[in-house]
Structure formats: C-alpha cells, structure tokens
Short mmCIF file of C-alpha atoms in Angstrom, two decimals:
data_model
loop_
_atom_site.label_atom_id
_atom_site.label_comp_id
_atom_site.label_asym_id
_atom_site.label_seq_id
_atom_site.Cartn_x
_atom_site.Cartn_y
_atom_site.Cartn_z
CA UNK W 748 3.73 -58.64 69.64
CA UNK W 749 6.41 -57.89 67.24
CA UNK W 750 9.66 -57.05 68.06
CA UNK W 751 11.16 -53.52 66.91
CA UNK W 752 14.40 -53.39 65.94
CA UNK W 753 16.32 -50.87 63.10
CA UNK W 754 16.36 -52.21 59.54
CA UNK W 755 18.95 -50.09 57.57
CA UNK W 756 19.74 -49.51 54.05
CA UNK W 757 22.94 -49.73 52.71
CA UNK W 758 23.58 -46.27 52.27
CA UNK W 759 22.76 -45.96 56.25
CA UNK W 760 19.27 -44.95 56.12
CA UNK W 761 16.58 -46.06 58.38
CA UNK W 762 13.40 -47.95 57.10
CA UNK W 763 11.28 -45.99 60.24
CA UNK W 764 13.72 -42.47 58.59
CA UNK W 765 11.50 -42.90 55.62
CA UNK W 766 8.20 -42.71 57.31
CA UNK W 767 7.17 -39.46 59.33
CA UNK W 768 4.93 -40.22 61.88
CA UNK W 769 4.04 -36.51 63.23
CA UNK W 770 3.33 -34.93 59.79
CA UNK W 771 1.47 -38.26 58.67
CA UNK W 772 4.03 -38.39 55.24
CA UNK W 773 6.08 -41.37 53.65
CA UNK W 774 8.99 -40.73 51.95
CA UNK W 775 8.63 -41.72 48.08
CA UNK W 776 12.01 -43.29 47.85
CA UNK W 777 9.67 -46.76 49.06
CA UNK W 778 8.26 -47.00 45.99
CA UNK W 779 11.42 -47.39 43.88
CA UNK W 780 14.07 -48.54 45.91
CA UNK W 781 15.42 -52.75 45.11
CA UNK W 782 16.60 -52.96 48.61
CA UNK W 783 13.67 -51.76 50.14
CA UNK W 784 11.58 -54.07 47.51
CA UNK W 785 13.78 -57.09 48.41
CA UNK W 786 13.12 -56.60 52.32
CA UNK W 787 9.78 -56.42 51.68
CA UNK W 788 9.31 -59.96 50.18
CA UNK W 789 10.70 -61.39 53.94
CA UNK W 790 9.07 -58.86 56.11
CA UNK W 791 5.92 -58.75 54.29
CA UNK W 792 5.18 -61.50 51.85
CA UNK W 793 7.18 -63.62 53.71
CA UNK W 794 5.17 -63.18 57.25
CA UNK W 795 1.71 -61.90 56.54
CA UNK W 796 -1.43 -64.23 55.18
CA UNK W 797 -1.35 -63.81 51.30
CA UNK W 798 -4.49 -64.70 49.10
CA UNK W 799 -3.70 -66.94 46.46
CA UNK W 800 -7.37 -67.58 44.60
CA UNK W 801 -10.73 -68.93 45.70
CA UNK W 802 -11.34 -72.92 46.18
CA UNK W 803 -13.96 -72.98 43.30
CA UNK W 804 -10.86 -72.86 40.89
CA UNK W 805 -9.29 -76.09 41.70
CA UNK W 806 -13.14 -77.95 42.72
CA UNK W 807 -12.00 -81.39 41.74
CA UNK W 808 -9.06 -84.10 43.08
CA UNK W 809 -5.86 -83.48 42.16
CA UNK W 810 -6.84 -79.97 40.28
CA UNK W 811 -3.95 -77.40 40.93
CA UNK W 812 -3.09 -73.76 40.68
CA UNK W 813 0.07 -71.81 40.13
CA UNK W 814 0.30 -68.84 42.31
CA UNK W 815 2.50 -66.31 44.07
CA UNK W 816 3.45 -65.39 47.26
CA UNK W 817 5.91 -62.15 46.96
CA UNK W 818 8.55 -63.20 44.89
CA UNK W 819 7.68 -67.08 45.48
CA UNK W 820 5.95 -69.08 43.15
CA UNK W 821 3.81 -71.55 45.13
CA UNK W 822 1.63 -74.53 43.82
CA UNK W 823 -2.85 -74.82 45.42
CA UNK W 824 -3.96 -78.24 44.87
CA UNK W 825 -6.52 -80.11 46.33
CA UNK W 826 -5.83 -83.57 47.88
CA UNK W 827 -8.07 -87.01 47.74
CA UNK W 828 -9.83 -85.66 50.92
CA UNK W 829 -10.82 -82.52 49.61
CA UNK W 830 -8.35 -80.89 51.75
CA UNK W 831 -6.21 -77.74 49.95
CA UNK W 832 -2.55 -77.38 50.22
CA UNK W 833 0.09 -74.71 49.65
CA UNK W 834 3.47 -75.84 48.46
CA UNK W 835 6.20 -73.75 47.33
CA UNK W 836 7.03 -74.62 43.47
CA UNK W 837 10.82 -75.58 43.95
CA UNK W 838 12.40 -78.94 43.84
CA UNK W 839 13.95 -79.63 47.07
CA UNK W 840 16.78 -81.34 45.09
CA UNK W 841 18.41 -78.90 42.40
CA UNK W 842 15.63 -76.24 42.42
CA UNK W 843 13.74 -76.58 39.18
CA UNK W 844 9.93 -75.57 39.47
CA UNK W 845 7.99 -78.41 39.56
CA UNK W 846 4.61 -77.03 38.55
CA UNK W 847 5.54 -75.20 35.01
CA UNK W 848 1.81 -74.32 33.76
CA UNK W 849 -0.40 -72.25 35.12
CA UNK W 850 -2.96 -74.72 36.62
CA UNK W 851 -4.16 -78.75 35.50
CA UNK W 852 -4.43 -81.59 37.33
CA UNK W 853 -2.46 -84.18 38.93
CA UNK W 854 -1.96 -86.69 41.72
CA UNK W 855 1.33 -86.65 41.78
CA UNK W 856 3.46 -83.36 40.63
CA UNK W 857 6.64 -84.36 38.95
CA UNK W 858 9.77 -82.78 38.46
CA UNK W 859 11.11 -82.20 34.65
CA UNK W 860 14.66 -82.24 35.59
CA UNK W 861 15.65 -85.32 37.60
CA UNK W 862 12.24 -86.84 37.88
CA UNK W 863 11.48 -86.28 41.67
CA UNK W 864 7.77 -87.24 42.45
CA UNK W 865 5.57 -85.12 45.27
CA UNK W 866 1.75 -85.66 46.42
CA UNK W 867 -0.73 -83.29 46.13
CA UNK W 868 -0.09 -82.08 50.17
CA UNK W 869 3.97 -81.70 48.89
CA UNK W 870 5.07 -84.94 50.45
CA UNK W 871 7.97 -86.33 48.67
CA UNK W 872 7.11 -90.01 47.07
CA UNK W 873 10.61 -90.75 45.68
CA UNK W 874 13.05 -90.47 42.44
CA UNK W 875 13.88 -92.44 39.67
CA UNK W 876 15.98 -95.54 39.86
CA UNK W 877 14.44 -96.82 43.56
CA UNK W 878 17.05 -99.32 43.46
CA UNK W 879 20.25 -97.04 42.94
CA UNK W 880 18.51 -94.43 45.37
CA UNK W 881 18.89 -91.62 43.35
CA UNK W 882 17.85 -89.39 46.45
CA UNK W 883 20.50 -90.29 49.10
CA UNK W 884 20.36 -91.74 52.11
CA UNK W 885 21.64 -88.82 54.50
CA UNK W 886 18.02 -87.50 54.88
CA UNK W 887 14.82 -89.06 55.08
CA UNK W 888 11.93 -88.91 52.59
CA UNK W 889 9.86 -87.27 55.19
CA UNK W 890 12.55 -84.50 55.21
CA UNK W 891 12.71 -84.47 50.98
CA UNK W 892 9.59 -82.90 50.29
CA UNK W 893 8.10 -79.77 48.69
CA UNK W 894 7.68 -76.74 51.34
CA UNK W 895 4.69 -76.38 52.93
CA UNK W 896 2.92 -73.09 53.85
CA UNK W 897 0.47 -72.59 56.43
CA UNK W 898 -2.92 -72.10 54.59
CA UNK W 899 -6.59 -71.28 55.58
CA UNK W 900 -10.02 -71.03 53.80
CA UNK W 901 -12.19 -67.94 54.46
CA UNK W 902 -15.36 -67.80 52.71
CA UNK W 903 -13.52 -70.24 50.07
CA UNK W 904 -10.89 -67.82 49.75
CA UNK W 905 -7.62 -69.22 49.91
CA UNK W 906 -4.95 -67.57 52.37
CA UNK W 907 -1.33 -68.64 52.95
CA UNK W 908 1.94 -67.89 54.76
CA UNK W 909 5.26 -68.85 55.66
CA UNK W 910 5.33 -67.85 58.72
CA UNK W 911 4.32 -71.45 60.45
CA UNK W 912 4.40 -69.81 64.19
CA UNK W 913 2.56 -66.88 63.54
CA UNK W 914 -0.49 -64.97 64.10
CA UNK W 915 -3.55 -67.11 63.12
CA UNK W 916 -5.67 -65.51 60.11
CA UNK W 917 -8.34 -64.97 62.39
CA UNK W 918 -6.07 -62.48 64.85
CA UNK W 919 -4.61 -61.03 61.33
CA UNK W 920 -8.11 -60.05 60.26
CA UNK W 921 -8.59 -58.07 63.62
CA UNK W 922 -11.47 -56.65 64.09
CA UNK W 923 -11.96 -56.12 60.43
CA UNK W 924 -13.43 -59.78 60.31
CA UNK W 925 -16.50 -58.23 61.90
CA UNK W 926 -17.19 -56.77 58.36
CA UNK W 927 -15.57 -58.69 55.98
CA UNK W 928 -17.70 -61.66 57.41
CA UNK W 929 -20.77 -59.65 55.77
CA UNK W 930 -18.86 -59.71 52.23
CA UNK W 931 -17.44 -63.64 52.47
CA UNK W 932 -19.73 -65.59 54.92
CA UNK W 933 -23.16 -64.14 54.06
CA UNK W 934 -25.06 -67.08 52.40
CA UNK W 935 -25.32 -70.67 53.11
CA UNK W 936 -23.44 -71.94 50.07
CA UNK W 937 -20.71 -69.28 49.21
CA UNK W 938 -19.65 -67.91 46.49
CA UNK W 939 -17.68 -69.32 43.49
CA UNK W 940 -15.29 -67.66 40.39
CA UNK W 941 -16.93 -66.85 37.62
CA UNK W 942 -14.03 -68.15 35.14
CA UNK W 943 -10.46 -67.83 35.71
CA UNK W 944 -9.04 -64.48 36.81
CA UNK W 945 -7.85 -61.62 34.76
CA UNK W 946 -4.26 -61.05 35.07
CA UNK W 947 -2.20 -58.22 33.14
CA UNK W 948 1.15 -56.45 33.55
CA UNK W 949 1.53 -52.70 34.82
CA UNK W 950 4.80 -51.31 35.32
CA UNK W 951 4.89 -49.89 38.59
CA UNK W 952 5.61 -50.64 42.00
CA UNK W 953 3.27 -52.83 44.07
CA UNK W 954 2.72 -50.31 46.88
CA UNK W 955 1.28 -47.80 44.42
CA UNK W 956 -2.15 -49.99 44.03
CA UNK W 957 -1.51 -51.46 47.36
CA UNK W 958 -1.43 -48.57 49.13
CA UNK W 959 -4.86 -46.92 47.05
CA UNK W 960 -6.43 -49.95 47.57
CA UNK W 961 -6.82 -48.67 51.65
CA UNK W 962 -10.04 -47.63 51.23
CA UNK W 963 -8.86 -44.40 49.30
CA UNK W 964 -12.05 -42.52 48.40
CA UNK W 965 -10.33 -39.27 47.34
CA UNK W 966 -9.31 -39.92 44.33
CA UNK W 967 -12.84 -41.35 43.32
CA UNK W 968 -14.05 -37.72 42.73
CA UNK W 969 -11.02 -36.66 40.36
CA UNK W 970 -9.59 -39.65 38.71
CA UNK W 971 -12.56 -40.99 38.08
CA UNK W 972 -14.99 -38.57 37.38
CA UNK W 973 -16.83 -39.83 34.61
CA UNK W 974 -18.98 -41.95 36.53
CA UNK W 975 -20.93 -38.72 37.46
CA UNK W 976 -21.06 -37.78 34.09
CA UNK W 977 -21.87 -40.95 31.73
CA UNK W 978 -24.40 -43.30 31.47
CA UNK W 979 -26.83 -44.35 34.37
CA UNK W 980 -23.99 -43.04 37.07
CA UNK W 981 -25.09 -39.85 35.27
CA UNK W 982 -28.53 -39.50 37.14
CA UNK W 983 -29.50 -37.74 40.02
CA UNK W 984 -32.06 -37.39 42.64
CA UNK W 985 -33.98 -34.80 43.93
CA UNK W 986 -31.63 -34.37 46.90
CA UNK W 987 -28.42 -34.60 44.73
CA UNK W 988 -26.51 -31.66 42.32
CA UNK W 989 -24.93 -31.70 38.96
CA UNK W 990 -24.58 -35.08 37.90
CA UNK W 991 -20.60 -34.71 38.20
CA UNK W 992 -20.76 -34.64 41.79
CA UNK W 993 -19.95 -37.59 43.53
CA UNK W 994 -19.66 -36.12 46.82
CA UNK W 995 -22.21 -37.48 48.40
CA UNK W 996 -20.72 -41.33 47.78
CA UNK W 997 -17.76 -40.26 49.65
CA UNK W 998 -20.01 -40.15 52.90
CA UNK W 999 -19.88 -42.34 55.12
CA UNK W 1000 -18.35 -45.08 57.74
CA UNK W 1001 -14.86 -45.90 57.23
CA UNK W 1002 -13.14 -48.49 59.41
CA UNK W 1003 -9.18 -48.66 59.89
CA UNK W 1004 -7.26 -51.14 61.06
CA UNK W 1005 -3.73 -51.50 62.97
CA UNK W 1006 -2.93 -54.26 60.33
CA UNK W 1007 -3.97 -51.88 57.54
CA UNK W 1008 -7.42 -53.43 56.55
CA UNK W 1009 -9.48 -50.97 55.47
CA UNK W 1010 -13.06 -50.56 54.68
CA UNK W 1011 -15.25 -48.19 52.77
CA UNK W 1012 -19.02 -48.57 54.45
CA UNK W 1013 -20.90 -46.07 52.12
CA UNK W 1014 -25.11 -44.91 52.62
CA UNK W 1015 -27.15 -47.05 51.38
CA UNK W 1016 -30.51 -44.86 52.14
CA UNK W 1017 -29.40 -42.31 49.00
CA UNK W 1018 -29.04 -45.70 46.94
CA UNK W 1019 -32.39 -46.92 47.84
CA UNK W 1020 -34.36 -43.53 47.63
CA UNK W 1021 -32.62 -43.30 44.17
CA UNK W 1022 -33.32 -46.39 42.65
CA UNK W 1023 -36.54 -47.82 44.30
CA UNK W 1024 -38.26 -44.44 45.08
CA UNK W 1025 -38.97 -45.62 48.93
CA UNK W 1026 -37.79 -43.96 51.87
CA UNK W 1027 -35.75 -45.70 53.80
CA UNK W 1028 -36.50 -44.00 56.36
CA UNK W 1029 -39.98 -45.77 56.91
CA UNK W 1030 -38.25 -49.52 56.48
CA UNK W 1031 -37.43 -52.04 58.36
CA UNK W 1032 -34.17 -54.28 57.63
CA UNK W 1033 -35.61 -56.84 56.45
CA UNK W 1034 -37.69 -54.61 53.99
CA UNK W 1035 -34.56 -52.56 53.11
CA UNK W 1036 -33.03 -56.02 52.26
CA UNK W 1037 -35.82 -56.78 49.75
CA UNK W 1038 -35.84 -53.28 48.74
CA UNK W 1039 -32.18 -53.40 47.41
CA UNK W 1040 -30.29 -56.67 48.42
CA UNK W 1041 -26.46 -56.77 48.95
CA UNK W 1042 -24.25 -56.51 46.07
CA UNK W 1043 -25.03 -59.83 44.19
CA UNK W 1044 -28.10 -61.32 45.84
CA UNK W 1045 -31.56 -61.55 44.86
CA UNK W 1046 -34.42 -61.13 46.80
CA UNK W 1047 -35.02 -65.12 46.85
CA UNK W 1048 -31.41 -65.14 48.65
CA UNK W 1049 -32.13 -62.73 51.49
CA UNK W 1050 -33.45 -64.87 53.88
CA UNK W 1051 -29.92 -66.65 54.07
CA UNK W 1052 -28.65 -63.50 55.37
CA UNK W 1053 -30.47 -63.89 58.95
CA UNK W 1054 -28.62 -67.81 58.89
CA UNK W 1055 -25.18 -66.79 58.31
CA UNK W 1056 -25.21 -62.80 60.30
CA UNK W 1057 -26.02 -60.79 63.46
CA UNK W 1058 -28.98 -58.80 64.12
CA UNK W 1059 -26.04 -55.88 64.26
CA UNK W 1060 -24.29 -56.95 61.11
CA UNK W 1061 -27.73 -56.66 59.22
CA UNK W 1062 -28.28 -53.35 61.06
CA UNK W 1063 -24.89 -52.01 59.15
CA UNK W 1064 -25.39 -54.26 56.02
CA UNK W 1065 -29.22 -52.00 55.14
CA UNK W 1066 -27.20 -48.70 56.76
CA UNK W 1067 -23.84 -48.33 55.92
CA UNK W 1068 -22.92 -52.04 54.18
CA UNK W 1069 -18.72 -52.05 53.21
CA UNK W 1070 -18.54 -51.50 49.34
CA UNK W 1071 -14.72 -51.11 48.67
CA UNK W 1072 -11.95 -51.71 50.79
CA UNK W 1073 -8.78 -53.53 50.72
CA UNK W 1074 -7.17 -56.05 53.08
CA UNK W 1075 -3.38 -55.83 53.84
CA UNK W 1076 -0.95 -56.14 52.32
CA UNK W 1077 -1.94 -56.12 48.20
CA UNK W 1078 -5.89 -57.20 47.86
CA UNK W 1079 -8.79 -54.86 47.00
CA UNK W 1080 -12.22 -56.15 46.87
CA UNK W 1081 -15.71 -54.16 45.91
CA UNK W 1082 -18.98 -55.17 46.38
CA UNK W 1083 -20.51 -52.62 44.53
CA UNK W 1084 -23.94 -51.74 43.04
CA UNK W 1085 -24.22 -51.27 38.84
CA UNK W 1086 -27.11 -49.15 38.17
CA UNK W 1087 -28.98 -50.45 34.85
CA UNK W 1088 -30.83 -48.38 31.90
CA UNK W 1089 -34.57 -50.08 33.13
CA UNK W 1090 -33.87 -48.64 36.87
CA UNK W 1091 -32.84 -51.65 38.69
CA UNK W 1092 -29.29 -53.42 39.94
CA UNK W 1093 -26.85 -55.05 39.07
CA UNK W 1094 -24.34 -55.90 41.87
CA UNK W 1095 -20.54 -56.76 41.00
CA UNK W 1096 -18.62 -58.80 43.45
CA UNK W 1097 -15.03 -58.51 42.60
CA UNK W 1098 -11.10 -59.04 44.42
CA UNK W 1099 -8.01 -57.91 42.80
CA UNK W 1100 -4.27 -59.00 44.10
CA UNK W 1101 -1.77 -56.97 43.26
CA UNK W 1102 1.28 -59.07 42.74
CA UNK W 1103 5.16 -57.55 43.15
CA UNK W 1104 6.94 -58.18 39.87
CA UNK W 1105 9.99 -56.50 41.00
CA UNK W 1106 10.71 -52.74 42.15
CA UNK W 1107 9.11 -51.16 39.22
CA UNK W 1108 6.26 -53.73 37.96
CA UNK W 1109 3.30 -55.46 39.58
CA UNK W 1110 0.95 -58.41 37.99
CA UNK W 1111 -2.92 -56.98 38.48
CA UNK W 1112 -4.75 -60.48 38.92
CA UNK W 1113 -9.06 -59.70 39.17
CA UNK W 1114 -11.36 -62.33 40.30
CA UNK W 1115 -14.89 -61.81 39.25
CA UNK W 1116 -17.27 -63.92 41.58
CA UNK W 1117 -21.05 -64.45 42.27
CA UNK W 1118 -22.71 -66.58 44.58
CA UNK W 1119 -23.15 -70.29 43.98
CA UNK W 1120 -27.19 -70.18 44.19
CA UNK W 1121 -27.72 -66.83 42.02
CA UNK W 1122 -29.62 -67.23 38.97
CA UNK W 1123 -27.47 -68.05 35.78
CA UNK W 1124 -29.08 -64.55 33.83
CA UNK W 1125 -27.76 -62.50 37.06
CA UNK W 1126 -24.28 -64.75 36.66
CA UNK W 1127 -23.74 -62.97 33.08
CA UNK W 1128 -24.78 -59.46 33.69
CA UNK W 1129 -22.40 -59.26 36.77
CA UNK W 1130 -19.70 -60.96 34.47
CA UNK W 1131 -20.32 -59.06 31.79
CA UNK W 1132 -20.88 -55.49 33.74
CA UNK W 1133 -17.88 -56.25 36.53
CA UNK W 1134 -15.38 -56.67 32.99
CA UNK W 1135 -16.35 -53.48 31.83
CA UNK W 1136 -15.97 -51.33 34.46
CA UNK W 1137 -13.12 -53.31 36.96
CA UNK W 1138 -11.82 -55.87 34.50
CA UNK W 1139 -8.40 -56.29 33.45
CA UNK W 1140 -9.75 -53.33 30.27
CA UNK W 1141 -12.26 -52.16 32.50
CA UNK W 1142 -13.36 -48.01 32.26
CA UNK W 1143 -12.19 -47.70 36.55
CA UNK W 1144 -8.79 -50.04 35.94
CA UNK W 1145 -7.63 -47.93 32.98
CA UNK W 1146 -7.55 -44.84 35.31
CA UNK W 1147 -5.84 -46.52 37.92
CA UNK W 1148 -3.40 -48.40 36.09
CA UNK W 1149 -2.51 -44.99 34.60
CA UNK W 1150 -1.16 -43.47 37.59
CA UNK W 1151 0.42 -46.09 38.97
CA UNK W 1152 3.60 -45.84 36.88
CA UNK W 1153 3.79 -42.51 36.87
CA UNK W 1154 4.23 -42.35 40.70
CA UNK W 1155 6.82 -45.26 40.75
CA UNK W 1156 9.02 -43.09 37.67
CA UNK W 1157 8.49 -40.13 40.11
CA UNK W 1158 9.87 -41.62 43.05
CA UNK W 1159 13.26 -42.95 40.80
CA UNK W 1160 14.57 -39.13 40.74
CA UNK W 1161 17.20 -37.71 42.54
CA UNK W 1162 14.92 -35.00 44.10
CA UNK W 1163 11.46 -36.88 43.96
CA UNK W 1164 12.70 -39.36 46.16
CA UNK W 1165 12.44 -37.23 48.29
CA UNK W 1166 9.15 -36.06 47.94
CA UNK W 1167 6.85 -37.49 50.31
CA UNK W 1168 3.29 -38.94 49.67
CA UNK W 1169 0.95 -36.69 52.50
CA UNK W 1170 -2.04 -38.55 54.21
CA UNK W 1171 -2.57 -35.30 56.12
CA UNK W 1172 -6.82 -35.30 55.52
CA UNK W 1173 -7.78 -36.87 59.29
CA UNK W 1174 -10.92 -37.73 60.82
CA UNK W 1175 -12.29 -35.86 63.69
CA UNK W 1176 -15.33 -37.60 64.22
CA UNK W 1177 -15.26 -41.03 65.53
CA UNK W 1178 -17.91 -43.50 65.46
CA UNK W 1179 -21.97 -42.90 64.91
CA UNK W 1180 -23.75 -43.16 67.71
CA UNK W 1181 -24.91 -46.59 68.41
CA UNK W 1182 -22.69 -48.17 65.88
CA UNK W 1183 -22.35 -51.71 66.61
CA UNK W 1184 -19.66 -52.80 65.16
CA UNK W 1185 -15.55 -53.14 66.38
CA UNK W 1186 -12.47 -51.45 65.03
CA UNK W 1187 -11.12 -47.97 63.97
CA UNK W 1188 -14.10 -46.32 63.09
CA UNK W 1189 -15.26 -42.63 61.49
CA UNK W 1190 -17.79 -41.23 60.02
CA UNK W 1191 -18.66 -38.44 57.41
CA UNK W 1192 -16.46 -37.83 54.39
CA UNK W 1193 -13.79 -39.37 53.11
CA UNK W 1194 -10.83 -39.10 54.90
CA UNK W 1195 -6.70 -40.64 54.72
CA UNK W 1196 -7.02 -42.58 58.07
CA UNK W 1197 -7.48 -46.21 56.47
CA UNK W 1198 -4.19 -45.54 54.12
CA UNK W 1199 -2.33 -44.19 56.79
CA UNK W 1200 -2.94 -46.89 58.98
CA UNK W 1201 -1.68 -49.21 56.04
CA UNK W 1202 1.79 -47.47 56.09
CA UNK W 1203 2.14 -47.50 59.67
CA UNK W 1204 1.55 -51.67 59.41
CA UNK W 1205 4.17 -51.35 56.63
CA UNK W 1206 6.66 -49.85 58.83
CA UNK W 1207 6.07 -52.09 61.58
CA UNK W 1208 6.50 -54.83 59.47
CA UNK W 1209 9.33 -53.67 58.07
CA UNK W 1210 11.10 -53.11 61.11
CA UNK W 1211 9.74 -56.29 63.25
CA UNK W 1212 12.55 -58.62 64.32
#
C-alpha cells in the first residue's frame, strides 16, 4: 500500500490541488510544468515496471539494446545463459555511458573514457592497469558495477524497474493480466518483432499520448474519421448506417484498472457477420475462432489457443476480445483487424512506448510484431498494412501526433493552465451479465472511466511516499 503524503511545487501548490476528484477534471498545468515533469521521472518512471522492447530483438549471446527508462538510459543484453539483464548505461566511475550505439553485441561492455570493463548481467570485471589498480581499493569489485534493475519477461516482452522492493509485475498488472494474457500468452511459441521498432520525435508532453492511450475511444469517431469514409473501412452492413459512422465500434466492454491499465474489448459478432456473412449467433467458439481468428492468427494456429487459455478467456476472446488498450504508465498496444479489398483479414499486432523527452517532447517508439509460427506471406501484409496505418508515417499516427503538441502549447499559457482536461462521460452500467472475467468492468459505449482511472494512478503515484 502506498503511503500518501503532500508533494508540493515550488510556488506552494499541491500535486493532489491539480487533480479534482468530484468533478472528474485535471488541471492542464501537468502537461507543461518541468517540476512536475522532473517528479515524475522518480515517482513514476522511477517506481513503476517500464517496457523496454521484446526478447526477439537481442535473440543471440551477448546481443544488446539501448533503451530508456524515464529520463534513464539503460542497456538489455542477454547473458551466456540466455538470461536478460537491465543495467543502467552509466559508468559507476566518472559517469560516461558505456553503451553509446543503439544496440550490437558484446560480452563484455566497455567504457570509452577510462576503460572500465562490465559483463553482460552489469558486473564489474575490472580497469586498465590491474597492477596499478586503477579502481581503488576502498570498495570492492562486487560493489563497482553497472546498476541493476529489476526485470521480467511477459510474453517475451521485456519489463523493468528500479524499484528492487516493490510490487511484483504480476500484482502491477492487477487484474488486467486476466486479458492481456489473451494478447501476450496465447500460442505455444510467442510472438517475435518484425524488424526493429519505429522511433520518431513529437514535441509534446508524454502524458498527452499517455493519457489517450487509456483506452480512449472518443476521439476515434472525430479525429479519425476517415476510416468510415475510405477504402474497405468504408463498407457497411445491412445492420450499419452511412459509412462515416463508426458508432457502432465504440460498443462494447471496457475494463479499468486502479493502476490505470485499460482495455478496449470491442464486438466481434458485427465483425464476423460483416466479413464472413455467418451469424454468429448460431456458432460455437471454436467455430467463431475459425470463422475469424484473433488478430494475427490463422486458422492452422487456433488450436493453440485451447493450450495456452481458459474456457472463459475463449468465451470473451470470440465475444468481446481486447483490441486497443494501453498499460500504465506510457504503452499502447492494438490488436486490431485490417479489412482487405478480396473480403478477408488482415490482423495487425502492434505496441507503442511513448518515451518522456523532457516537459514538452516525447520519443514515439512502435513495435510491429507477429507470431513466431505465422506464415511468412501473412508476416508481410501485417508489416506492410500495420506501417501504413500505425507506423511511425502511418494514416492513425499522423492524427494523433497532431494533437499532441497542440495540447502541451495550450497548457504553457498563463490562463490555459488553468484549463482543465474533463473526463466527465461515466459509465452507468457495470458488467454483462455472466461476464467472466476480473477487474473494472462496463459495458455499452464508449465512456472516460479507463482514462480517468489512469490520472487517479498518476496522482497516487505522484503523491506516494
């Protein structure tokens, strides 16, 4: 349980002053203030589990990766056993990085400056000159080495923190695991990167995609409207309107969390009466699964499904599956199906990070991934298709990255500031009947519970002891 106490600004204002609880409002002073930003990389970046990349980036012995956590540059390499490590990239003796490209591969990471040597795992090996120890004799090697950060794998994804004593990643994920498991740990090999990830500068504060990211299905049907009106997103049913209406994807499940994981579980009987002319109605999972299969998977891969998941996860997964979501405090990920020209699917399977730069600029990384048994034509349509529309100069990311900076200029005025961003739109519904699975859970349209719930995990971080 974290401990509240009263984090103040210098001016005398209260980090909790800045968030209004009974009117569900933040105040937009957070997204441009350096103080604020500068508390955020301890209270946040500095205690929660960050995701750094995916293990199929660094497959190999000695293969490395230069990532960040907050403000901290950190180097991801894998050891002789197989086994991943975290280190942060700072020499422990005059605090030159150690790691200065962006990934390669080494057993032994050397500093440029004074030649200090380090393992893989961040151990310290020892400096030039052996004889003369160069490295003193007032601490012990075991005590010279590179920082180490607690680190997990989920699904291959790579997770780390600083904060050695803390929550396990398991009891961070909540009850959100429950669904996320059906993204990550649905097949018996995993899934891989397709390449490296995109990465690209937008100048705006990192809350502005962090907070969207929350599962925020509003601004689907305004910002990007297009997709009712272009191409194969154009099409409609019998039981849909105008082709501009996207309405009926903002119905749904959507499950909060109080550690501000949010997911977006959207009908998947509209998606399979529109595309395979069956009613879903009339099927049974495992038919619905060959019908339309997740996001990514083939037919051929369904039957791993029943190896890896509950009969109540496959229940949601042909229902309601989660399509878009985020996970606290700066990743969005969106399993998401690409209607083609011939009629059939293409699914994307894609995680962005968004990294803090500084108050008033953010690094957008984007993964791309597909599972490591899917067939090598599927590989290149979902590359090709998940660049186009959520890549780095993808159709959805151009929108988004639009507004960002906008909102972090806003909140630089004297009287915008002031202004508060309103998550007033609540749910009044609660769970389906029967729904089997944990959490903070509504259903029907779209709704600002999962963002809220992000921004009260902000504050609490912000405010923890």
């Amino acid at each position: 349980m974290l401990t509240k106490t009263s984090a103040v600004l210098s001016d005398g204002t209260k980090i909790s002053d800045l968030i209004y609880p009974d009117t569900r409002e933040v105040q937009m002073r957070v997204l441009s203030d350096p103080e604020i930003y500068e508390l955020e990389m301890e209270k946040i970046f500095g205690k929660t589990w960050v995701m750094l990349g995916h293990e199929s980036e660094i497959p190999n012995s000695g293969d490395f990766i230069v990532r960040d956590m907050g403000s901290d540059s950190v180097i991801v390499a894998r050891d002789k056993a197989g086994e991943v490590h975290v280190t942060l990239n700072v020499c422990p003796h005059r605090g030159m990085r150690v790691a200065l490209t962006d990934c390669g591969n080494t057993q032994i990471h050397k500093c440029i400056y004074h030649g200090w040597a380090f393992r893989t795992n961040g151990d310290f090996v020892g400096s030039p000159v052996e004889r003369e120890c160069m490295h003193g004799k007032l601490l012990e090697k075991s005590e010279l080495g590179l920082k180490k950060a607690r680190s997990v794998l989920y699904g291959g994804l790579i997770f780390a923190t600083w904060n050695i004593e803390g929550p396990s990643f398991e009891e961070f994920l909540g009850d959100a695991k429950w669904y996320y498991d059906m993204l990550f740990l649905r097949s018996d090999k995993g899934m891989e990167v397709l390449g490296p990830p995109q990465r690209f500068i937008v100048n705006a504060n990192w809350k502005t995609a962090g907070e969207q990211s929350a599962a925020d299905g509003f601004h689907t049907l305004t910002l990007h409207r297009w997709l009712g009106e272009v191409g194969n997103y154009s099409k409609k049913g019998e039981d849909e309107g105008e082709g501009a209406d996207l309405s009926p994807e903002m119905i749904g499940v959507e499950v909060s969390s109080p550690h501000g994981h949010a997911l977006r579980c959207i009908d998947l009987a509209r998606k399979i009466r529109r595309l395979t002319g069956l009613n879903p109605d009339e099927l049974s999972v495992q038919e619905k699964l060959k019908a339309l299969p997740p996001a990514g998977m083939t037919q051929d891969m369904i039957d791993q499904l029943a190896n890896n998941l509950s009969e109540d996860q496959l229940k949601v997964l042909t229902s309601m599956p989660p399509q878009v979501g985020g996970m606290f405090p700066n990743i969005l990920f969106g399993f998401v199906y690409i209607p083609q020209p011939d009629g059939s699917v293409v699914g994307s399977m894609t995680m962005h990070t968004y990294i803090p730069r500084g108050p008033n600029k953010l690094e957008f990384c984007n993964w791309i991934f597909a599972e490591k048994d899917a067939p090598t034509e599927l590989r290149e349509k979902m590359l090709k298709q998940t660049i186009q529309l959520f890549g780095t100069s993808g159709m959805v990311e151009q929108d988004d990255s639009d507004t960002w900076p906008h909102m972090t200029l806003a909140a630089k005025g004297a009287m915008g500031k002031h202004m508060t961003l309103k998550y007033q739109a609540m749910f009044e519904t609660g769970a389906p009947e029967g729904w089997p699975g944990p959490g903070i859970v509504n259903e029907g349209f779209t709704k600002d519970d999962t963002q809220w719930h992000w921004w009260l995990y902000w504050n609490e971080l912000m405010n923890a002891e």
